[in-house]
């Protein structure tokens, strides 16, 4: 059990705040500064500005707690695969503008005076496991095409001569209830609906949505805990796809605060955002659950892909959390640890 490299710098107490420059358009000329910014940045703090060029600055604030240490699973000159911990957001958004994987990649690169890798896909904040990042523009373009092609081919719209099957993604999850069939194929489309606290809308199961395909295999049924350990292979990569598809078949991830049965949120017509000001000058978070909330067990366990430059087949594995191991796997891992300690 070789030790893998880890990196990460502890988060400072507060982030650096946010600054934006904006030019007022003719259509906005009749608005006051407060009206302009409250419309454009609905979840941000008050503003300041002069003349036609407005400068908005949100003062630094303390972001919610998040892990900072990240394990490296694979690395070469073109790409790096990370083991993202649950609770760490990939890219800046909402309350998390600094405490993200991207920030740690930037800080790590600055220490070595190199350009920083860029994630080529996303994992939900509560999802752990393999996150693939590109080190070069060419690798980024090709890896991004792998993910895009996998998703587009679900709809049958791509030419079969194009690059397909360049990547396979396998997840582990703990679903609620007992799934009866040993394997379930879910091809429910995923679309977007309006939802309080989510500016661009919430992804849900929707007949008018885009094609999505998940193959769910049962690993263990725990009748006593009323849960099922599942392996999920996806070719497409719609946002929150596995959470939505397991919810759609009546077995949402155990502890998922957002999705109930049917691939829908537990509360679609829930209360809107509490618009009183928070201590940092921004707005309080939505009262009900949002996609970034944690509490569920989902892990990007295995990734098999063609290397973006050499076409060599690369298999990357992220160690399984104890909650997502079968009894046999738990025994094997314990035995390996004991053997490693005895050496």
Short mmCIF file of C-alpha atoms in Angstrom, two decimals:
data_model
loop_
_atom_site.label_atom_id
_atom_site.label_comp_id
_atom_site.label_asym_id
_atom_site.label_seq_id
_atom_site.Cartn_x
_atom_site.Cartn_y
_atom_site.Cartn_z
CA UNK A 1 0.00 0.00 0.00
CA UNK A 2 2.21 2.79 -1.30
CA UNK A 3 1.63 6.25 0.14
CA UNK A 4 0.30 8.74 -2.39
CA UNK A 5 1.30 12.38 -2.53
CA UNK A 6 -1.05 14.85 -0.90
CA UNK A 7 -1.16 18.61 -1.05
CA UNK A 8 -3.22 21.39 0.46
CA UNK A 9 -2.84 24.69 2.28
CA UNK A 10 -5.12 25.47 5.26
CA UNK A 11 -7.84 27.97 4.43
CA UNK A 12 -7.43 31.49 5.82
CA UNK A 13 -10.10 32.79 8.19
CA UNK A 14 -11.69 34.90 5.45
CA UNK A 15 -11.47 34.93 1.67
CA UNK A 16 -10.41 37.92 -0.45
CA UNK A 17 -13.90 39.14 -1.21
CA UNK A 18 -15.13 39.74 -4.75
CA UNK A 19 -14.73 42.59 -7.21
CA UNK A 20 -16.50 43.15 -10.53
CA UNK A 21 -16.33 45.92 -13.14
CA UNK A 22 -19.51 46.62 -15.09
CA UNK A 23 -20.54 49.00 -17.83
CA UNK A 24 -24.10 50.30 -17.67
CA UNK A 25 -26.07 49.61 -20.84
CA UNK A 26 -28.67 51.95 -22.24
CA UNK A 27 -31.41 49.61 -21.09
CA UNK A 28 -30.10 49.93 -17.51
CA UNK A 29 -29.63 53.69 -17.56
CA UNK A 30 -32.79 54.37 -15.59
CA UNK A 31 -31.85 52.14 -12.68
CA UNK A 32 -30.33 53.28 -9.44
CA UNK A 33 -27.08 51.63 -8.36
CA UNK A 34 -28.95 49.55 -5.80
CA UNK A 35 -31.47 48.44 -8.43
CA UNK A 36 -28.73 47.62 -10.95
CA UNK A 37 -26.72 45.40 -8.62
CA UNK A 38 -29.61 43.84 -6.78
CA UNK A 39 -30.85 42.68 -10.20
CA UNK A 40 -27.51 41.49 -11.56
CA UNK A 41 -26.03 39.98 -8.40
CA UNK A 42 -29.07 38.81 -6.47
CA UNK A 43 -27.17 36.87 -3.82
CA UNK A 44 -24.39 39.39 -3.19
CA UNK A 45 -23.70 42.29 -0.86
CA UNK A 46 -24.32 46.04 -1.25
CA UNK A 47 -22.31 48.01 -3.81
CA UNK A 48 -20.44 51.14 -4.63
CA UNK A 49 -19.95 52.81 -8.00
CA UNK A 50 -19.31 56.04 -9.88
CA UNK A 51 -20.53 57.26 -13.26
CA UNK A 52 -21.10 54.84 -16.12
CA UNK A 53 -18.39 52.47 -14.90
CA UNK A 54 -19.49 50.70 -11.75
CA UNK A 55 -17.18 48.86 -9.38
CA UNK A 56 -18.78 46.32 -7.09
CA UNK A 57 -16.75 45.02 -4.18
CA UNK A 58 -17.98 42.46 -1.71
CA UNK A 59 -15.95 42.52 1.47
CA UNK A 60 -14.11 39.35 2.54
CA UNK A 61 -16.24 36.82 4.42
CA UNK A 62 -15.74 33.55 6.25
CA UNK A 63 -16.76 30.66 4.03
CA UNK A 64 -18.31 27.46 5.45
CA UNK A 65 -15.88 24.79 6.64
CA UNK A 66 -14.36 22.63 3.90
CA UNK A 67 -11.49 20.10 3.66
CA UNK A 68 -8.22 21.39 2.21
CA UNK A 69 -6.02 18.29 1.80
CA UNK A 70 -6.21 16.54 -1.59
CA UNK A 71 -4.69 13.19 -2.57
CA UNK A 72 -3.05 12.67 -5.97
CA UNK A 73 -4.11 9.37 -7.57
CA UNK A 74 -2.32 9.69 -10.92
CA UNK A 75 -0.08 12.28 -12.55
CA UNK A 76 1.94 12.74 -15.72
CA UNK A 77 2.96 15.69 -17.90
CA UNK A 78 -0.52 16.07 -19.39
CA UNK A 79 -3.03 15.37 -16.64
CA UNK A 80 -3.53 14.78 -12.95
CA UNK A 81 -6.26 12.79 -11.18
CA UNK A 82 -7.24 13.84 -7.68
CA UNK A 83 -9.16 12.13 -4.90
CA UNK A 84 -11.59 14.92 -4.02
CA UNK A 85 -12.88 14.75 -0.45
CA UNK A 86 -16.58 15.12 0.24
CA UNK A 87 -17.43 18.66 1.30
CA UNK A 88 -14.98 20.38 -1.05
CA UNK A 89 -16.41 22.27 -4.01
CA UNK A 90 -14.62 21.97 -7.37
CA UNK A 91 -15.08 25.49 -8.81
CA UNK A 92 -16.00 28.83 -7.22
CA UNK A 93 -19.71 29.48 -6.79
CA UNK A 94 -22.16 30.75 -4.19
CA UNK A 95 -20.65 31.00 -0.72
CA UNK A 96 -17.55 29.06 -1.83
CA UNK A 97 -15.37 31.51 -3.75
CA UNK A 98 -12.03 30.47 -2.25
CA UNK A 99 -12.48 27.08 -0.58
CA UNK A 100 -12.42 25.04 -3.78
CA UNK A 101 -10.28 22.46 -5.55
CA UNK A 102 -9.34 25.06 -8.15
CA UNK A 103 -7.90 27.37 -5.50
CA UNK A 104 -5.75 24.60 -4.05
CA UNK A 105 -4.51 23.73 -7.55
CA UNK A 106 -3.59 27.39 -8.08
CA UNK A 107 -1.78 27.65 -4.75
CA UNK A 108 0.10 24.39 -5.35
CA UNK A 109 1.17 25.57 -8.82
CA UNK A 110 2.31 28.95 -7.45
CA UNK A 111 4.62 27.18 -4.99
CA UNK A 112 6.40 25.52 -7.92
CA UNK A 113 6.01 28.50 -10.28
CA UNK A 114 4.04 26.47 -12.81
CA UNK A 115 0.70 26.93 -14.55
CA UNK A 116 -2.08 25.24 -12.63
CA UNK A 117 -4.11 22.24 -13.86
CA UNK A 118 -7.78 22.78 -14.68
CA UNK A 119 -10.65 20.39 -13.84
CA UNK A 120 -12.26 19.00 -17.01
CA UNK A 121 -15.49 17.90 -15.32
CA UNK A 122 -17.28 18.43 -12.02
CA UNK A 123 -18.20 16.42 -8.98
CA UNK A 124 -20.89 17.55 -6.58
CA UNK A 125 -19.61 19.10 -3.36
CA UNK A 126 -20.88 16.13 -1.37
CA UNK A 127 -19.44 13.58 -3.83
CA UNK A 128 -15.95 12.22 -3.21
CA UNK A 129 -13.51 10.47 -5.51
CA UNK A 130 -11.77 10.89 -8.84
CA UNK A 131 -11.55 14.36 -10.32
CA UNK A 132 -9.63 14.58 -13.60
CA UNK A 133 -7.67 17.75 -14.38
CA UNK A 134 -5.68 18.78 -17.46
CA UNK A 135 -2.23 20.34 -17.39
CA UNK A 136 -2.09 21.51 -21.01
CA UNK A 137 -4.53 23.12 -23.43
CA UNK A 138 -4.39 20.12 -25.76
CA UNK A 139 -5.05 17.63 -22.96
CA UNK A 140 -7.87 19.83 -21.69
CA UNK A 141 -9.54 19.94 -25.10
CA UNK A 142 -9.28 16.20 -25.67
CA UNK A 143 -10.37 15.19 -22.18
CA UNK A 144 -13.31 17.58 -22.33
CA UNK A 145 -14.30 15.97 -25.64
CA UNK A 146 -14.30 12.54 -23.98
CA UNK A 147 -16.89 13.69 -21.46
CA UNK A 148 -18.89 15.61 -24.06
CA UNK A 149 -18.94 12.69 -26.50
CA UNK A 150 -20.03 10.25 -23.84
CA UNK A 151 -22.97 12.47 -22.95
CA UNK A 152 -23.94 13.33 -26.53
CA UNK A 153 -23.93 9.73 -27.70
CA UNK A 154 -26.79 8.91 -25.34
CA UNK A 155 -29.02 10.89 -27.66
CA UNK A 156 -27.69 9.07 -30.70
CA UNK A 157 -26.80 12.33 -32.40
CA UNK A 158 -23.09 11.80 -32.87
CA UNK A 159 -21.31 10.19 -35.79
CA UNK A 160 -20.06 6.75 -34.75
CA UNK A 161 -16.75 7.48 -36.47
CA UNK A 162 -16.04 10.18 -33.91
CA UNK A 163 -14.25 9.46 -30.64
CA UNK A 164 -16.56 7.42 -28.46
CA UNK A 165 -15.94 5.03 -25.64
CA UNK A 166 -12.81 6.96 -24.65
CA UNK A 167 -13.82 7.07 -20.99
CA UNK A 168 -15.79 4.98 -18.51
CA UNK A 169 -16.89 6.24 -15.09
CA UNK A 170 -17.88 3.96 -12.23
CA UNK A 171 -19.33 5.18 -8.94
CA UNK A 172 -20.22 3.64 -5.60
CA UNK A 173 -23.27 4.80 -3.69
CA UNK A 174 -25.44 3.86 -0.73
CA UNK A 175 -29.09 3.88 -1.78
CA UNK A 176 -32.05 3.95 0.56
CA UNK A 177 -34.36 0.93 0.68
CA UNK A 178 -33.82 -2.50 -0.83
CA UNK A 179 -33.37 -2.57 -4.61
CA UNK A 180 -34.93 -5.82 -5.83
CA UNK A 181 -33.37 -6.33 -9.27
CA UNK A 182 -29.67 -7.18 -9.47
CA UNK A 183 -29.20 -4.68 -12.28
CA UNK A 184 -31.27 -1.69 -13.32
CA UNK A 185 -30.77 0.44 -16.42
CA UNK A 186 -32.11 3.96 -16.02
CA UNK A 187 -32.46 6.10 -19.16
CA UNK A 188 -34.62 8.87 -17.73
CA UNK A 189 -33.96 12.30 -19.33
CA UNK A 190 -32.83 15.12 -17.05
CA UNK A 191 -34.03 18.71 -17.34
CA UNK A 192 -34.19 21.94 -15.35
CA UNK A 193 -36.95 23.53 -13.28
CA UNK A 194 -37.08 26.78 -11.33
CA UNK A 195 -36.07 26.33 -7.71
CA UNK A 196 -35.50 28.89 -4.94
CA UNK A 197 -31.85 29.54 -4.21
CA UNK A 198 -30.58 28.01 -7.46
CA UNK A 199 -30.18 30.81 -10.00
CA UNK A 200 -29.94 28.65 -13.13
CA UNK A 201 -32.56 26.18 -12.01
CA UNK A 202 -32.49 22.72 -10.48
CA UNK A 203 -31.78 19.53 -12.44
CA UNK A 204 -34.56 16.95 -12.10
CA UNK A 205 -36.04 13.96 -13.91
CA UNK A 206 -37.96 15.43 -16.85
CA UNK A 207 -39.40 13.88 -20.00
CA UNK A 208 -38.54 17.08 -21.87
CA UNK A 209 -34.95 17.03 -20.62
CA UNK A 210 -31.74 15.77 -22.20
CA UNK A 211 -30.92 12.04 -22.53
CA UNK A 212 -29.07 10.37 -19.67
CA UNK A 213 -28.10 6.75 -19.01
CA UNK A 214 -27.06 5.02 -15.77
CA UNK A 215 -26.50 1.30 -15.22
CA UNK A 216 -27.02 0.36 -11.57
CA UNK A 217 -25.59 -2.94 -10.25
CA UNK A 218 -26.35 -4.27 -6.79
CA UNK A 219 -23.37 -5.14 -4.60
CA UNK A 220 -25.00 -5.73 -1.24
CA UNK A 221 -28.47 -5.52 0.31
CA UNK A 222 -28.60 -4.60 3.98
CA UNK A 223 -32.10 -5.45 5.19
CA UNK A 224 -31.34 -4.43 8.77
CA UNK A 225 -30.24 -0.93 7.73
CA UNK A 226 -32.78 -0.79 4.87
CA UNK A 227 -30.09 0.22 2.40
CA UNK A 228 -28.48 -1.09 -0.78
CA UNK A 229 -24.83 -0.72 -1.78
CA UNK A 230 -24.75 -0.01 -5.50
CA UNK A 231 -22.26 0.42 -8.31
CA UNK A 232 -23.28 2.86 -11.02
CA UNK A 233 -21.70 3.13 -14.44
CA UNK A 234 -22.53 6.23 -16.44
CA UNK A 235 -21.79 7.10 -20.03
CA UNK A 236 -23.48 10.46 -19.90
CA UNK A 237 -22.65 13.04 -17.27
CA UNK A 238 -25.65 15.24 -16.56
CA UNK A 239 -25.41 17.29 -13.36
CA UNK A 240 -26.44 15.24 -10.29
CA UNK A 241 -27.31 12.37 -12.65
CA UNK A 242 -26.78 9.48 -10.24
CA UNK A 243 -28.65 11.23 -7.43
CA UNK A 244 -31.55 11.92 -9.78
CA UNK A 245 -31.64 8.46 -11.38
CA UNK A 246 -31.54 6.58 -8.06
CA UNK A 247 -34.25 8.89 -6.81
CA UNK A 248 -36.25 8.26 -9.98
CA UNK A 249 -36.36 4.48 -9.40
CA UNK A 250 -37.51 5.04 -5.82
CA UNK A 251 -34.16 4.62 -4.06
CA UNK A 252 -32.54 8.02 -3.48
CA UNK A 253 -29.08 8.06 -1.96
CA UNK A 254 -29.30 7.52 1.78
CA UNK A 255 -29.08 10.89 3.49
CA UNK A 256 -29.62 12.95 0.32
CA UNK A 257 -31.10 16.21 1.65
CA UNK A 258 -32.42 17.35 -1.72
CA UNK A 259 -33.84 14.57 -3.89
CA UNK A 260 -36.80 12.42 -2.87
CA UNK A 261 -38.47 9.70 -4.91
CA UNK A 262 -39.29 10.24 -8.58
CA UNK A 263 -36.16 12.23 -9.42
CA UNK A 264 -37.70 15.37 -7.93
CA UNK A 265 -36.69 17.58 -4.99
CA UNK A 266 -38.33 16.80 -1.69
CA UNK A 267 -39.86 20.26 -1.72
CA UNK A 268 -40.46 21.94 -5.09
CA UNK A 269 -42.83 24.67 -3.90
CA UNK A 270 -40.88 25.41 -0.74
CA UNK A 271 -40.20 28.78 0.82
CA UNK A 272 -38.02 31.23 -1.07
CA UNK A 273 -34.73 32.67 0.12
CA UNK A 274 -34.48 34.48 3.43
CA UNK A 275 -33.47 37.89 2.09
CA UNK A 276 -32.39 39.44 5.38
CA UNK A 277 -28.72 40.36 5.41
CA UNK A 278 -26.20 37.94 6.89
CA UNK A 279 -23.38 39.14 9.12
CA UNK A 280 -20.98 39.43 6.19
CA UNK A 281 -23.32 41.71 4.27
CA UNK A 282 -24.56 39.04 1.89
CA UNK A 283 -27.81 37.12 1.96
CA UNK A 284 -28.62 34.07 4.02
CA UNK A 285 -28.65 30.76 2.19
CA UNK A 286 -31.98 29.27 1.04
CA UNK A 287 -34.12 27.78 3.79
CA UNK A 288 -34.52 24.45 1.98
CA UNK A 289 -31.89 22.06 0.62
CA UNK A 290 -29.80 23.02 -2.43
CA UNK A 291 -27.60 20.83 -4.71
CA UNK A 292 -24.37 21.63 -2.84
CA UNK A 293 -25.64 20.30 0.47
CA UNK A 294 -23.90 17.15 1.70
CA UNK A 295 -25.10 14.17 3.73
CA UNK A 296 -25.20 11.41 1.11
CA UNK A 297 -22.61 8.74 0.23
CA UNK A 298 -21.46 8.86 -3.40
CA UNK A 299 -17.92 8.15 -4.55
CA UNK A 300 -16.31 8.34 -8.00
CA UNK A 301 -14.48 5.05 -7.60
CA UNK A 302 -12.98 4.10 -10.96
CA UNK A 303 -12.08 5.88 -14.18
CA UNK A 304 -10.82 4.10 -17.30
CA UNK A 305 -9.76 6.28 -20.21
CA UNK A 306 -7.54 6.57 -23.25
CA UNK A 307 -4.64 8.89 -22.53
CA UNK A 308 -5.36 12.19 -24.32
CA UNK A 309 -1.99 12.19 -26.13
CA UNK A 310 -0.71 8.60 -26.27
CA UNK A 311 -4.03 6.69 -26.41
CA UNK A 312 -2.65 4.34 -23.74
CA UNK A 313 -5.43 2.85 -21.60
CA UNK A 314 -5.21 4.31 -18.09
CA UNK A 315 -7.15 2.92 -15.13
CA UNK A 316 -7.46 5.10 -12.03
CA UNK A 317 -8.95 3.96 -8.73
CA UNK A 318 -9.89 6.03 -5.72
CA UNK A 319 -9.84 4.14 -2.39
CA UNK A 320 -13.33 3.36 -1.15
CA UNK A 321 -14.67 5.00 2.02
CA UNK A 322 -15.51 2.39 4.66
CA UNK A 323 -19.25 3.07 4.28
CA UNK A 324 -19.08 2.03 0.62
CA UNK A 325 -17.11 -1.20 0.99
CA UNK A 326 -18.59 -4.68 0.79
CA UNK A 327 -17.79 -6.92 3.79
CA UNK A 328 -15.32 -8.83 1.62
CA UNK A 329 -13.58 -5.64 0.53
CA UNK A 330 -13.41 -4.40 4.11
CA UNK A 331 -11.70 -7.64 5.20
CA UNK A 332 -9.25 -7.49 2.31
CA UNK A 333 -8.35 -3.86 3.00
CA UNK A 334 -7.88 -4.58 6.71
CA UNK A 335 -5.64 -7.53 5.85
CA UNK A 336 -3.54 -5.43 3.47
CA UNK A 337 -3.12 -2.72 6.12
CA UNK A 338 -2.00 -5.30 8.65
CA UNK A 339 0.49 -6.77 6.19
CA UNK A 340 1.82 -3.30 5.40
CA UNK A 341 2.27 -2.55 9.11
CA UNK A 342 4.09 -5.84 9.67
CA UNK A 343 6.64 -5.16 6.96
#
